[in-house]
Protein backbone atom coordinates (compact mmCIF):
# COMPACT_ATOMS: atom_id res chain seq x y z
CA UNK A 1 0.00 0.00 0.00
CA UNK A 2 1.36 3.44 -0.84
CA UNK A 3 1.66 6.16 1.77
CA UNK A 4 -1.00 8.82 2.12
CA UNK A 5 -0.27 12.46 1.33
CA UNK A 6 -0.10 15.40 3.73
CA UNK A 7 -2.00 18.38 2.33
CA UNK A 8 -1.06 21.74 3.87
CA UNK A 9 -4.25 23.73 3.39
CA UNK A 10 -4.59 27.52 3.70
CA UNK A 11 -7.87 28.74 5.19
CA UNK A 12 -9.43 32.25 5.32
CA UNK A 13 -7.98 35.05 7.47
CA UNK A 14 -11.41 36.54 8.11
CA UNK A 15 -13.71 36.16 5.13
CA UNK A 16 -15.01 32.61 4.79
CA UNK A 17 -15.56 33.16 1.07
CA UNK A 18 -11.79 33.03 0.70
CA UNK A 19 -11.70 29.26 1.21
CA UNK A 20 -10.72 28.03 -2.26
CA UNK A 21 -12.71 25.30 -4.03
CA UNK A 22 -9.62 23.07 -3.97
CA UNK A 23 -9.20 23.64 -0.20
CA UNK A 24 -12.85 22.70 0.33
CA UNK A 25 -12.48 19.60 -1.82
CA UNK A 26 -9.33 18.55 0.04
CA UNK A 27 -10.97 18.99 3.45
CA UNK A 28 -13.87 16.81 2.26
CA UNK A 29 -11.65 14.14 0.77
CA UNK A 30 -9.13 13.42 3.54
CA UNK A 31 -9.67 10.94 6.36
CA UNK A 32 -8.00 13.03 9.06
CA UNK A 33 -7.70 16.78 9.65
CA UNK A 34 -4.95 18.13 11.90
CA UNK A 35 -6.15 21.51 13.19
CA UNK A 36 -4.45 23.96 15.52
CA UNK A 37 -7.65 24.30 17.56
CA UNK A 38 -10.41 21.87 16.62
CA UNK A 39 -13.14 23.94 18.30
CA UNK A 40 -12.08 27.11 16.49
CA UNK A 41 -12.05 25.31 13.12
CA UNK A 42 -15.36 23.46 13.64
CA UNK A 43 -17.56 26.11 11.90
CA UNK A 44 -15.21 26.31 8.90
CA UNK A 45 -15.05 22.52 8.59
CA UNK A 46 -18.85 22.30 8.87
CA UNK A 47 -19.27 24.97 6.21
CA UNK A 48 -16.84 23.09 3.95
CA UNK A 49 -18.80 19.87 4.44
CA UNK A 50 -15.77 18.09 5.93
CA UNK A 51 -16.68 14.91 7.79
CA UNK A 52 -13.19 13.72 8.77
CA UNK A 53 -12.00 13.23 12.35
CA UNK A 54 -10.23 16.37 13.55
CA UNK A 55 -7.15 16.08 15.71
CA UNK A 56 -5.56 18.98 17.60
CA UNK A 57 -2.01 19.83 16.63
CA UNK A 58 -0.56 22.83 18.41
CA UNK A 59 2.74 24.18 19.64
CA UNK A 60 2.67 22.06 22.80
CA UNK A 61 1.80 18.64 21.37
CA UNK A 62 3.20 18.81 17.84
CA UNK A 63 5.92 16.26 18.51
CA UNK A 64 3.59 13.48 19.76
CA UNK A 65 0.78 14.28 17.35
CA UNK A 66 3.17 14.30 14.38
CA UNK A 67 4.06 10.66 15.16
CA UNK A 68 0.35 9.75 15.23
CA UNK A 69 -0.36 11.57 11.99
CA UNK A 70 2.60 9.97 10.25
CA UNK A 71 1.23 6.58 11.33
CA UNK A 72 -2.04 7.45 9.61
CA UNK A 73 -0.16 8.55 6.47
CA UNK A 74 1.86 5.34 6.45
CA UNK A 75 -1.38 3.40 6.66
CA UNK A 76 -2.30 4.94 3.30
CA UNK A 77 -4.69 7.71 4.53
CA UNK A 78 -4.46 11.32 3.40
CA UNK A 79 -4.29 14.10 6.02
CA UNK A 80 -5.04 17.83 5.81
CA UNK A 81 -3.18 20.28 8.04
CA UNK A 82 -4.91 23.58 8.79
CA UNK A 83 -4.28 26.35 11.30
CA UNK A 84 -6.69 28.79 12.96
CA UNK A 85 -6.34 31.17 10.01
CA UNK A 86 -4.31 31.60 6.87
CA UNK A 87 -1.39 29.47 5.81
CA UNK A 88 -0.16 26.82 8.26
CA UNK A 89 3.50 27.14 9.34
CA UNK A 90 3.47 30.94 8.85
CA UNK A 91 3.72 32.00 12.53
CA UNK A 92 1.73 28.82 13.13
CA UNK A 93 2.51 25.19 14.03
CA UNK A 94 3.24 22.52 11.45
CA UNK A 95 6.86 22.51 10.41
CA UNK A 96 7.73 19.52 12.61
CA UNK A 97 4.86 17.58 11.10
CA UNK A 98 5.94 18.48 7.55
CA UNK A 99 9.48 17.31 8.34
CA UNK A 100 8.28 14.12 9.99
CA UNK A 101 5.98 13.29 7.07
CA UNK A 102 8.72 13.84 4.52
CA UNK A 103 11.25 11.87 6.59
CA UNK A 104 8.76 8.98 6.61
CA UNK A 105 8.69 9.06 2.80
CA UNK A 106 5.28 10.73 2.47
CA UNK A 107 4.46 13.35 -0.13
CA UNK A 108 3.61 16.82 1.20
CA UNK A 109 1.58 19.15 -1.03
CA UNK A 110 0.37 22.72 -0.51
CA UNK A 111 -3.17 23.90 -1.14
CA UNK A 112 -2.25 27.61 -1.19
CA UNK A 113 -4.48 30.48 -0.23
CA UNK A 114 -4.78 33.37 2.23
CA UNK A 115 -1.81 34.62 4.23
CA UNK A 116 -2.06 37.89 6.20
CA UNK A 117 1.56 38.91 5.48
CA UNK A 118 1.20 38.51 1.72
CA UNK A 119 -2.29 40.05 1.64
CA UNK A 120 -0.92 43.10 3.52
CA UNK A 121 2.12 43.36 1.25
CA UNK A 122 -0.14 43.23 -1.79
CA UNK A 123 -1.93 46.44 -0.73
CA UNK A 124 0.86 48.27 1.14
CA UNK A 125 2.42 50.05 -1.80
CA UNK A 126 5.90 49.52 -0.31
CA UNK A 127 8.72 47.92 -2.29
CA UNK A 128 7.66 44.30 -2.73
CA UNK A 129 10.45 42.84 -4.86
CA UNK A 130 12.41 41.94 -1.71
CA UNK A 131 10.92 41.67 1.75
CA UNK A 132 11.59 40.08 5.14
CA UNK A 133 8.95 38.39 7.22
CA UNK A 134 9.77 38.89 10.91
CA UNK A 135 6.60 37.39 12.42
CA UNK A 136 5.79 38.51 15.97
CA UNK A 137 8.20 40.78 17.82
CA UNK A 138 9.27 39.73 21.34
CA UNK A 139 6.73 40.56 24.06
CA UNK A 140 9.22 42.30 26.37
CA UNK A 141 10.11 45.84 25.46
CA UNK A 142 13.88 45.43 25.96
CA UNK A 143 14.00 42.33 23.74
CA UNK A 144 11.70 44.00 21.21
CA UNK A 145 13.90 47.06 20.90
CA UNK A 146 16.97 44.88 20.59
CA UNK A 147 15.35 42.94 17.74
CA UNK A 148 14.30 46.17 16.02
CA UNK A 149 17.76 47.63 16.47
CA UNK A 150 19.23 44.65 14.64
CA UNK A 151 16.91 45.44 11.70
CA UNK A 152 17.45 49.17 11.47
CA UNK A 153 19.83 48.98 8.48
CA UNK A 154 17.78 46.33 6.66
CA UNK A 155 17.02 47.60 3.17
CA UNK A 156 14.22 45.13 2.38
CA UNK A 157 10.61 45.86 3.35
CA UNK A 158 9.93 44.50 6.85
CA UNK A 159 6.73 42.65 7.73
CA UNK A 160 5.61 42.07 11.34
CA UNK A 161 2.56 40.43 12.90
CA UNK A 162 1.00 42.11 15.93
CA UNK A 163 -2.00 41.64 18.20
CA UNK A 164 -4.26 44.26 19.76
CA UNK A 165 -2.56 43.75 23.17
CA UNK A 166 0.74 45.12 22.01
CA UNK A 167 0.06 47.27 18.96
CA UNK A 168 0.58 50.58 20.78
CA UNK A 169 3.81 49.50 22.47
CA UNK A 170 5.18 48.02 19.27
CA UNK A 171 4.40 51.10 17.20
CA UNK A 172 6.04 53.26 19.88
CA UNK A 173 9.19 51.10 19.77
CA UNK A 174 9.22 51.06 15.97
CA UNK A 175 9.04 54.82 16.00
CA UNK A 176 11.85 55.16 18.55
CA UNK A 177 14.17 52.77 16.76
CA UNK A 178 13.46 53.52 13.06
CA UNK A 179 12.64 57.20 13.49
CA UNK A 180 9.45 59.21 12.85
CA UNK A 181 10.10 59.63 9.14
CA UNK A 182 10.35 55.97 8.07
CA UNK A 183 7.40 55.02 5.81
CA UNK A 184 5.08 52.37 7.24
CA UNK A 185 1.73 50.71 6.64
CA UNK A 186 -0.68 49.27 9.18
CA UNK A 187 -3.02 46.63 7.75
CA UNK A 188 -5.81 45.87 10.22
CA UNK A 189 -8.58 43.26 10.08
CA UNK A 190 -7.86 42.31 6.47
CA UNK A 191 -10.84 40.83 4.59
CA UNK A 192 -13.12 41.60 7.57
CA UNK A 193 -15.81 44.20 8.20
CA UNK A 194 -13.47 46.77 9.76
CA UNK A 195 -10.58 46.34 7.37
CA UNK A 196 -8.37 49.45 7.51
CA UNK A 197 -5.11 50.19 5.76
CA UNK A 198 -3.20 53.19 7.07
CA UNK A 199 -0.11 54.36 5.22
CA UNK A 200 2.00 57.10 6.82
CA UNK A 201 5.45 57.82 8.26
CA UNK A 202 5.92 55.96 11.57
CA UNK A 203 5.57 59.07 13.77
CA UNK A 204 2.22 59.99 12.23
CA UNK A 205 1.01 56.41 12.10
CA UNK A 206 1.74 55.79 15.79
CA UNK A 207 0.04 59.07 16.75
CA UNK A 208 -3.09 58.25 14.70
CA UNK A 209 -3.48 54.82 16.25
CA UNK A 210 -2.85 56.19 19.73
CA UNK A 211 -5.56 58.80 19.27
CA UNK A 212 -8.23 56.37 18.05
CA UNK A 213 -9.24 53.38 20.21
CA UNK A 214 -10.97 51.75 17.23
CA UNK A 215 -7.66 51.54 15.40
CA UNK A 216 -6.22 49.53 18.29
CA UNK A 217 -8.72 46.66 17.90
CA UNK A 218 -8.33 43.45 15.93
CA UNK A 219 -5.42 41.82 14.14
CA UNK A 220 -2.57 43.68 12.51
CA UNK A 221 0.20 43.39 10.00
CA UNK A 222 2.77 46.16 10.31
CA UNK A 223 4.98 46.86 7.32
CA UNK A 224 7.98 49.15 7.46
CA UNK A 225 9.89 50.42 4.42
CA UNK A 226 13.48 49.19 4.27
CA UNK A 227 16.32 51.59 5.05
CA UNK A 228 17.25 53.72 2.08
CA UNK A 229 20.83 53.76 0.85
CA UNK A 230 21.23 57.10 2.64
CA UNK A 231 19.94 55.68 5.96
CA UNK A 232 22.30 52.74 5.65
CA UNK A 233 25.31 54.96 4.88
CA UNK A 234 24.52 57.27 7.80
CA UNK A 235 24.21 54.26 10.09
CA UNK A 236 27.49 52.80 8.92
CA UNK A 237 29.24 56.12 9.50
CA UNK A 238 27.76 56.27 13.00
CA UNK A 239 28.70 52.64 13.61
CA UNK A 240 32.31 53.31 12.63
CA UNK A 241 32.45 56.39 14.84
CA UNK A 242 31.19 54.44 17.88
CA UNK A 243 33.46 51.49 16.99
CA UNK A 244 36.51 53.78 16.92
CA UNK A 245 35.63 55.17 20.36
CA UNK A 246 35.02 51.77 21.93
CA UNK A 247 38.13 50.36 20.27
CA UNK A 248 40.24 52.61 22.49
CA UNK A 249 39.08 50.66 25.54
CA UNK A 250 38.01 47.23 24.25
CA UNK A 251 39.28 44.36 22.07
CA UNK A 252 38.13 44.78 18.41
CA UNK A 253 35.56 41.95 18.40
CA UNK A 254 33.88 43.24 21.58
CA UNK A 255 33.96 46.85 20.35
CA UNK A 256 32.41 45.82 17.00
CA UNK A 257 29.68 43.78 18.67
CA UNK A 258 28.74 46.69 20.93
CA UNK A 259 28.94 49.31 18.19
CA UNK A 260 26.70 47.18 15.97
CA UNK A 261 24.17 46.71 18.80
CA UNK A 262 24.16 50.44 19.61
CA UNK A 263 23.89 51.78 16.07
CA UNK A 264 22.37 48.94 14.05
CA UNK A 265 25.28 49.06 11.58
CA UNK A 266 26.35 45.66 10.20
CA UNK A 267 29.12 44.34 12.49
CA UNK A 268 31.37 42.99 9.69
CA UNK A 269 31.46 46.31 7.88
CA UNK A 270 32.70 48.19 10.95
CA UNK A 271 36.20 46.79 10.46
CA UNK A 272 36.44 48.09 6.89
CA UNK A 273 37.46 51.58 5.88
N1 LIG B 1 -0.91 31.69 9.52
C1 LIG B 1 -1.45 33.01 9.51
C2 LIG B 1 -1.21 33.66 8.14
O1 LIG B 1 -1.02 32.96 7.16
O2 LIG B 1 -1.24 34.87 8.04
C3 LIG B 1 -0.94 33.86 10.65
C4 LIG B 1 -1.17 33.28 12.01
S1 LIG B 1 -0.59 34.29 13.33
C5 LIG B 1 -0.81 33.21 14.69
C6 LIG B 1 -1.87 35.45 13.57
C7 LIG B 1 -1.45 36.85 13.21
O3 LIG B 1 -1.58 37.05 11.82
C8 LIG B 1 -2.30 37.93 13.85
O4 LIG B 1 -1.88 38.26 15.16
C9 LIG B 1 -2.08 39.09 12.90
O5 LIG B 1 -0.84 39.70 13.15
C10 LIG B 1 -2.01 38.36 11.56
N2 LIG B 1 -3.35 38.30 10.97
C11 LIG B 1 -4.13 37.20 10.83
N3 LIG B 1 -5.29 37.53 10.24
C12 LIG B 1 -5.24 38.86 9.99
C13 LIG B 1 -6.14 39.79 9.39
N4 LIG B 1 -7.33 39.40 8.95
N5 LIG B 1 -5.75 41.08 9.29
C14 LIG B 1 -4.55 41.48 9.74
N6 LIG B 1 -3.67 40.65 10.31
C15 LIG B 1 -4.00 39.35 10.44
GROMACS .gro file of C-alpha atoms and ligand atoms in nm:
model
  300
    1UNK     CA    1   0.000   0.000   0.000
    2UNK     CA    2   0.136   0.344  -0.084
    3UNK     CA    3   0.166   0.616   0.177
    4UNK     CA    4  -0.100   0.882   0.212
    5UNK     CA    5  -0.027   1.246   0.133
    6UNK     CA    6  -0.010   1.540   0.373
    7UNK     CA    7  -0.200   1.838   0.233
    8UNK     CA    8  -0.106   2.174   0.387
    9UNK     CA    9  -0.425   2.373   0.339
   10UNK     CA   10  -0.459   2.752   0.370
   11UNK     CA   11  -0.787   2.874   0.519
   12UNK     CA   12  -0.943   3.225   0.532
   13UNK     CA   13  -0.798   3.505   0.747
   14UNK     CA   14  -1.141   3.654   0.811
   15UNK     CA   15  -1.371   3.616   0.513
   16UNK     CA   16  -1.501   3.261   0.479
   17UNK     CA   17  -1.556   3.316   0.107
   18UNK     CA   18  -1.179   3.303   0.070
   19UNK     CA   19  -1.170   2.926   0.121
   20UNK     CA   20  -1.072   2.803  -0.226
   21UNK     CA   21  -1.271   2.530  -0.403
   22UNK     CA   22  -0.962   2.307  -0.397
   23UNK     CA   23  -0.920   2.364  -0.020
   24UNK     CA   24  -1.285   2.270   0.033
   25UNK     CA   25  -1.248   1.960  -0.182
   26UNK     CA   26  -0.933   1.855   0.004
   27UNK     CA   27  -1.097   1.899   0.345
   28UNK     CA   28  -1.387   1.681   0.226
   29UNK     CA   29  -1.165   1.414   0.077
   30UNK     CA   30  -0.913   1.342   0.354
   31UNK     CA   31  -0.967   1.094   0.636
   32UNK     CA   32  -0.800   1.303   0.906
   33UNK     CA   33  -0.770   1.678   0.965
   34UNK     CA   34  -0.495   1.813   1.190
   35UNK     CA   35  -0.615   2.151   1.319
   36UNK     CA   36  -0.445   2.396   1.552
   37UNK     CA   37  -0.765   2.430   1.756
   38UNK     CA   38  -1.041   2.187   1.662
   39UNK     CA   39  -1.314   2.394   1.830
   40UNK     CA   40  -1.208   2.711   1.649
   41UNK     CA   41  -1.205   2.531   1.312
   42UNK     CA   42  -1.536   2.346   1.364
   43UNK     CA   43  -1.756   2.611   1.190
   44UNK     CA   44  -1.521   2.631   0.890
   45UNK     CA   45  -1.505   2.252   0.859
   46UNK     CA   46  -1.885   2.230   0.887
   47UNK     CA   47  -1.927   2.497   0.621
   48UNK     CA   48  -1.684   2.309   0.395
   49UNK     CA   49  -1.880   1.987   0.444
   50UNK     CA   50  -1.577   1.809   0.593
   51UNK     CA   51  -1.668   1.491   0.779
   52UNK     CA   52  -1.319   1.372   0.877
   53UNK     CA   53  -1.200   1.323   1.235
   54UNK     CA   54  -1.023   1.637   1.355
   55UNK     CA   55  -0.715   1.608   1.571
   56UNK     CA   56  -0.556   1.898   1.760
   57UNK     CA   57  -0.201   1.983   1.663
   58UNK     CA   58  -0.056   2.283   1.841
   59UNK     CA   59   0.274   2.418   1.964
   60UNK     CA   60   0.267   2.206   2.280
   61UNK     CA   61   0.180   1.864   2.137
   62UNK     CA   62   0.320   1.881   1.784
   63UNK     CA   63   0.592   1.626   1.851
   64UNK     CA   64   0.359   1.348   1.976
   65UNK     CA   65   0.078   1.428   1.735
   66UNK     CA   66   0.317   1.430   1.438
   67UNK     CA   67   0.406   1.066   1.516
   68UNK     CA   68   0.035   0.975   1.523
   69UNK     CA   69  -0.036   1.157   1.199
   70UNK     CA   70   0.260   0.997   1.025
   71UNK     CA   71   0.123   0.658   1.133
   72UNK     CA   72  -0.204   0.745   0.961
   73UNK     CA   73  -0.016   0.855   0.647
   74UNK     CA   74   0.186   0.534   0.645
   75UNK     CA   75  -0.138   0.340   0.666
   76UNK     CA   76  -0.230   0.494   0.330
   77UNK     CA   77  -0.469   0.771   0.453
   78UNK     CA   78  -0.446   1.132   0.340
   79UNK     CA   79  -0.429   1.410   0.602
   80UNK     CA   80  -0.504   1.783   0.581
   81UNK     CA   81  -0.318   2.028   0.804
   82UNK     CA   82  -0.491   2.358   0.879
   83UNK     CA   83  -0.428   2.635   1.130
   84UNK     CA   84  -0.669   2.879   1.296
   85UNK     CA   85  -0.634   3.117   1.001
   86UNK     CA   86  -0.431   3.160   0.687
   87UNK     CA   87  -0.139   2.947   0.581
   88UNK     CA   88  -0.016   2.682   0.826
   89UNK     CA   89   0.350   2.714   0.934
   90UNK     CA   90   0.347   3.094   0.885
   91UNK     CA   91   0.372   3.200   1.253
   92UNK     CA   92   0.173   2.882   1.313
   93UNK     CA   93   0.251   2.519   1.403
   94UNK     CA   94   0.324   2.252   1.145
   95UNK     CA   95   0.686   2.251   1.041
   96UNK     CA   96   0.773   1.952   1.261
   97UNK     CA   97   0.486   1.758   1.110
   98UNK     CA   98   0.594   1.848   0.755
   99UNK     CA   99   0.948   1.731   0.834
  100UNK     CA  100   0.828   1.412   0.999
  101UNK     CA  101   0.598   1.329   0.707
  102UNK     CA  102   0.872   1.384   0.452
  103UNK     CA  103   1.125   1.187   0.659
  104UNK     CA  104   0.876   0.898   0.661
  105UNK     CA  105   0.869   0.906   0.280
  106UNK     CA  106   0.528   1.073   0.247
  107UNK     CA  107   0.446   1.335  -0.013
  108UNK     CA  108   0.361   1.682   0.120
  109UNK     CA  109   0.158   1.915  -0.103
  110UNK     CA  110   0.037   2.272  -0.051
  111UNK     CA  111  -0.317   2.390  -0.114
  112UNK     CA  112  -0.225   2.761  -0.119
  113UNK     CA  113  -0.448   3.048  -0.023
  114UNK     CA  114  -0.478   3.337   0.223
  115UNK     CA  115  -0.181   3.462   0.423
  116UNK     CA  116  -0.206   3.789   0.620
  117UNK     CA  117   0.156   3.891   0.548
  118UNK     CA  118   0.120   3.851   0.172
  119UNK     CA  119  -0.229   4.005   0.164
  120UNK     CA  120  -0.092   4.310   0.352
  121UNK     CA  121   0.212   4.336   0.125
  122UNK     CA  122  -0.014   4.323  -0.179
  123UNK     CA  123  -0.193   4.644  -0.073
  124UNK     CA  124   0.086   4.827   0.114
  125UNK     CA  125   0.242   5.005  -0.180
  126UNK     CA  126   0.590   4.952  -0.031
  127UNK     CA  127   0.872   4.792  -0.229
  128UNK     CA  128   0.766   4.430  -0.273
  129UNK     CA  129   1.045   4.284  -0.486
  130UNK     CA  130   1.241   4.194  -0.171
  131UNK     CA  131   1.092   4.167   0.175
  132UNK     CA  132   1.159   4.008   0.514
  133UNK     CA  133   0.895   3.839   0.722
  134UNK     CA  134   0.977   3.889   1.091
  135UNK     CA  135   0.660   3.739   1.242
  136UNK     CA  136   0.579   3.851   1.597
  137UNK     CA  137   0.820   4.078   1.782
  138UNK     CA  138   0.927   3.973   2.134
  139UNK     CA  139   0.673   4.056   2.406
  140UNK     CA  140   0.922   4.230   2.637
  141UNK     CA  141   1.011   4.584   2.546
  142UNK     CA  142   1.388   4.543   2.596
  143UNK     CA  143   1.400   4.233   2.374
  144UNK     CA  144   1.170   4.400   2.121
  145UNK     CA  145   1.390   4.706   2.090
  146UNK     CA  146   1.697   4.488   2.059
  147UNK     CA  147   1.535   4.294   1.774
  148UNK     CA  148   1.430   4.617   1.602
  149UNK     CA  149   1.776   4.763   1.647
  150UNK     CA  150   1.923   4.465   1.464
  151UNK     CA  151   1.691   4.544   1.170
  152UNK     CA  152   1.745   4.917   1.147
  153UNK     CA  153   1.983   4.898   0.848
  154UNK     CA  154   1.778   4.633   0.666
  155UNK     CA  155   1.702   4.760   0.317
  156UNK     CA  156   1.422   4.513   0.238
  157UNK     CA  157   1.061   4.586   0.335
  158UNK     CA  158   0.993   4.450   0.685
  159UNK     CA  159   0.673   4.265   0.773
  160UNK     CA  160   0.561   4.207   1.134
  161UNK     CA  161   0.256   4.043   1.290
  162UNK     CA  162   0.100   4.211   1.593
  163UNK     CA  163  -0.200   4.164   1.820
  164UNK     CA  164  -0.426   4.426   1.976
  165UNK     CA  165  -0.256   4.375   2.317
  166UNK     CA  166   0.074   4.512   2.201
  167UNK     CA  167   0.006   4.727   1.896
  168UNK     CA  168   0.058   5.058   2.078
  169UNK     CA  169   0.381   4.950   2.247
  170UNK     CA  170   0.518   4.802   1.927
  171UNK     CA  171   0.440   5.110   1.720
  172UNK     CA  172   0.604   5.326   1.988
  173UNK     CA  173   0.919   5.110   1.977
  174UNK     CA  174   0.922   5.106   1.597
  175UNK     CA  175   0.904   5.482   1.600
  176UNK     CA  176   1.185   5.516   1.855
  177UNK     CA  177   1.417   5.277   1.676
  178UNK     CA  178   1.346   5.352   1.306
  179UNK     CA  179   1.264   5.720   1.349
  180UNK     CA  180   0.945   5.921   1.285
  181UNK     CA  181   1.010   5.963   0.914
  182UNK     CA  182   1.035   5.597   0.807
  183UNK     CA  183   0.740   5.502   0.581
  184UNK     CA  184   0.508   5.237   0.724
  185UNK     CA  185   0.173   5.071   0.664
  186UNK     CA  186  -0.068   4.927   0.918
  187UNK     CA  187  -0.302   4.663   0.775
  188UNK     CA  188  -0.581   4.587   1.022
  189UNK     CA  189  -0.858   4.326   1.008
  190UNK     CA  190  -0.786   4.231   0.647
  191UNK     CA  191  -1.084   4.083   0.459
  192UNK     CA  192  -1.312   4.160   0.757
  193UNK     CA  193  -1.581   4.420   0.820
  194UNK     CA  194  -1.347   4.677   0.976
  195UNK     CA  195  -1.058   4.634   0.737
  196UNK     CA  196  -0.837   4.945   0.751
  197UNK     CA  197  -0.511   5.019   0.576
  198UNK     CA  198  -0.320   5.319   0.707
  199UNK     CA  199  -0.011   5.436   0.522
  200UNK     CA  200   0.200   5.710   0.682
  201UNK     CA  201   0.545   5.782   0.826
  202UNK     CA  202   0.592   5.596   1.157
  203UNK     CA  203   0.557   5.907   1.377
  204UNK     CA  204   0.222   5.999   1.223
  205UNK     CA  205   0.101   5.641   1.210
  206UNK     CA  206   0.174   5.579   1.579
  207UNK     CA  207   0.004   5.907   1.675
  208UNK     CA  208  -0.309   5.825   1.470
  209UNK     CA  209  -0.348   5.482   1.625
  210UNK     CA  210  -0.285   5.619   1.973
  211UNK     CA  211  -0.556   5.880   1.927
  212UNK     CA  212  -0.823   5.637   1.805
  213UNK     CA  213  -0.924   5.338   2.021
  214UNK     CA  214  -1.097   5.175   1.723
  215UNK     CA  215  -0.766   5.154   1.540
  216UNK     CA  216  -0.622   4.953   1.829
  217UNK     CA  217  -0.872   4.666   1.790
  218UNK     CA  218  -0.833   4.345   1.593
  219UNK     CA  219  -0.542   4.182   1.414
  220UNK     CA  220  -0.257   4.368   1.251
  221UNK     CA  221   0.020   4.339   1.000
  222UNK     CA  222   0.277   4.616   1.031
  223UNK     CA  223   0.498   4.686   0.732
  224UNK     CA  224   0.798   4.915   0.746
  225UNK     CA  225   0.989   5.042   0.442
  226UNK     CA  226   1.348   4.919   0.427
  227UNK     CA  227   1.632   5.159   0.505
  228UNK     CA  228   1.725   5.372   0.208
  229UNK     CA  229   2.083   5.376   0.085
  230UNK     CA  230   2.123   5.710   0.264
  231UNK     CA  231   1.994   5.568   0.596
  232UNK     CA  232   2.230   5.274   0.565
  233UNK     CA  233   2.531   5.496   0.488
  234UNK     CA  234   2.452   5.727   0.780
  235UNK     CA  235   2.421   5.426   1.009
  236UNK     CA  236   2.749   5.280   0.892
  237UNK     CA  237   2.924   5.612   0.950
  238UNK     CA  238   2.776   5.627   1.300
  239UNK     CA  239   2.870   5.264   1.361
  240UNK     CA  240   3.231   5.331   1.263
  241UNK     CA  241   3.245   5.639   1.484
  242UNK     CA  242   3.119   5.444   1.788
  243UNK     CA  243   3.346   5.149   1.699
  244UNK     CA  244   3.651   5.378   1.692
  245UNK     CA  245   3.563   5.517   2.036
  246UNK     CA  246   3.502   5.177   2.193
  247UNK     CA  247   3.813   5.036   2.027
  248UNK     CA  248   4.024   5.261   2.249
  249UNK     CA  249   3.908   5.066   2.554
  250UNK     CA  250   3.801   4.723   2.425
  251UNK     CA  251   3.928   4.436   2.207
  252UNK     CA  252   3.813   4.478   1.841
  253UNK     CA  253   3.556   4.195   1.840
  254UNK     CA  254   3.388   4.324   2.158
  255UNK     CA  255   3.396   4.685   2.035
  256UNK     CA  256   3.241   4.582   1.700
  257UNK     CA  257   2.968   4.378   1.867
  258UNK     CA  258   2.874   4.669   2.093
  259UNK     CA  259   2.894   4.931   1.819
  260UNK     CA  260   2.670   4.718   1.597
  261UNK     CA  261   2.417   4.671   1.880
  262UNK     CA  262   2.416   5.044   1.961
  263UNK     CA  263   2.389   5.178   1.607
  264UNK     CA  264   2.237   4.894   1.405
  265UNK     CA  265   2.528   4.906   1.158
  266UNK     CA  266   2.635   4.566   1.020
  267UNK     CA  267   2.912   4.434   1.249
  268UNK     CA  268   3.137   4.299   0.969
  269UNK     CA  269   3.146   4.631   0.788
  270UNK     CA  270   3.270   4.819   1.095
  271UNK     CA  271   3.620   4.679   1.046
  272UNK     CA  272   3.644   4.809   0.689
  273UNK     CA  273   3.746   5.158   0.588
  274LIG     N1  274  -0.091   3.169   0.952
  274LIG     C1  275  -0.145   3.301   0.951
  274LIG     C2  276  -0.121   3.366   0.814
  274LIG     O1  277  -0.102   3.296   0.716
  274LIG     O2  278  -0.124   3.487   0.804
  274LIG     C3  279  -0.094   3.386   1.065
  274LIG     C4  280  -0.117   3.328   1.201
  274LIG     S1  281  -0.059   3.429   1.333
  274LIG     C5  282  -0.081   3.321   1.469
  274LIG     C6  283  -0.187   3.545   1.357
  274LIG     C7  284  -0.145   3.685   1.321
  274LIG     O3  285  -0.158   3.705   1.182
  274LIG     C8  286  -0.230   3.793   1.385
  274LIG     O4  287  -0.188   3.826   1.516
  274LIG     C9  288  -0.208   3.909   1.290
  274LIG     O5  289  -0.084   3.970   1.315
  274LIG    C10  290  -0.201   3.836   1.156
  274LIG     N2  291  -0.335   3.830   1.097
  274LIG    C11  292  -0.413   3.720   1.083
  274LIG     N3  293  -0.529   3.753   1.024
  274LIG    C12  294  -0.524   3.886   0.999
  274LIG    C13  295  -0.614   3.979   0.939
  274LIG     N4  296  -0.733   3.940   0.895
  274LIG     N5  297  -0.575   4.108   0.929
  274LIG    C14  298  -0.455   4.148   0.974
  274LIG     N6  299  -0.367   4.065   1.031
  274LIG    C15  300  -0.400   3.935   1.044
   0.00000   0.00000   0.00000
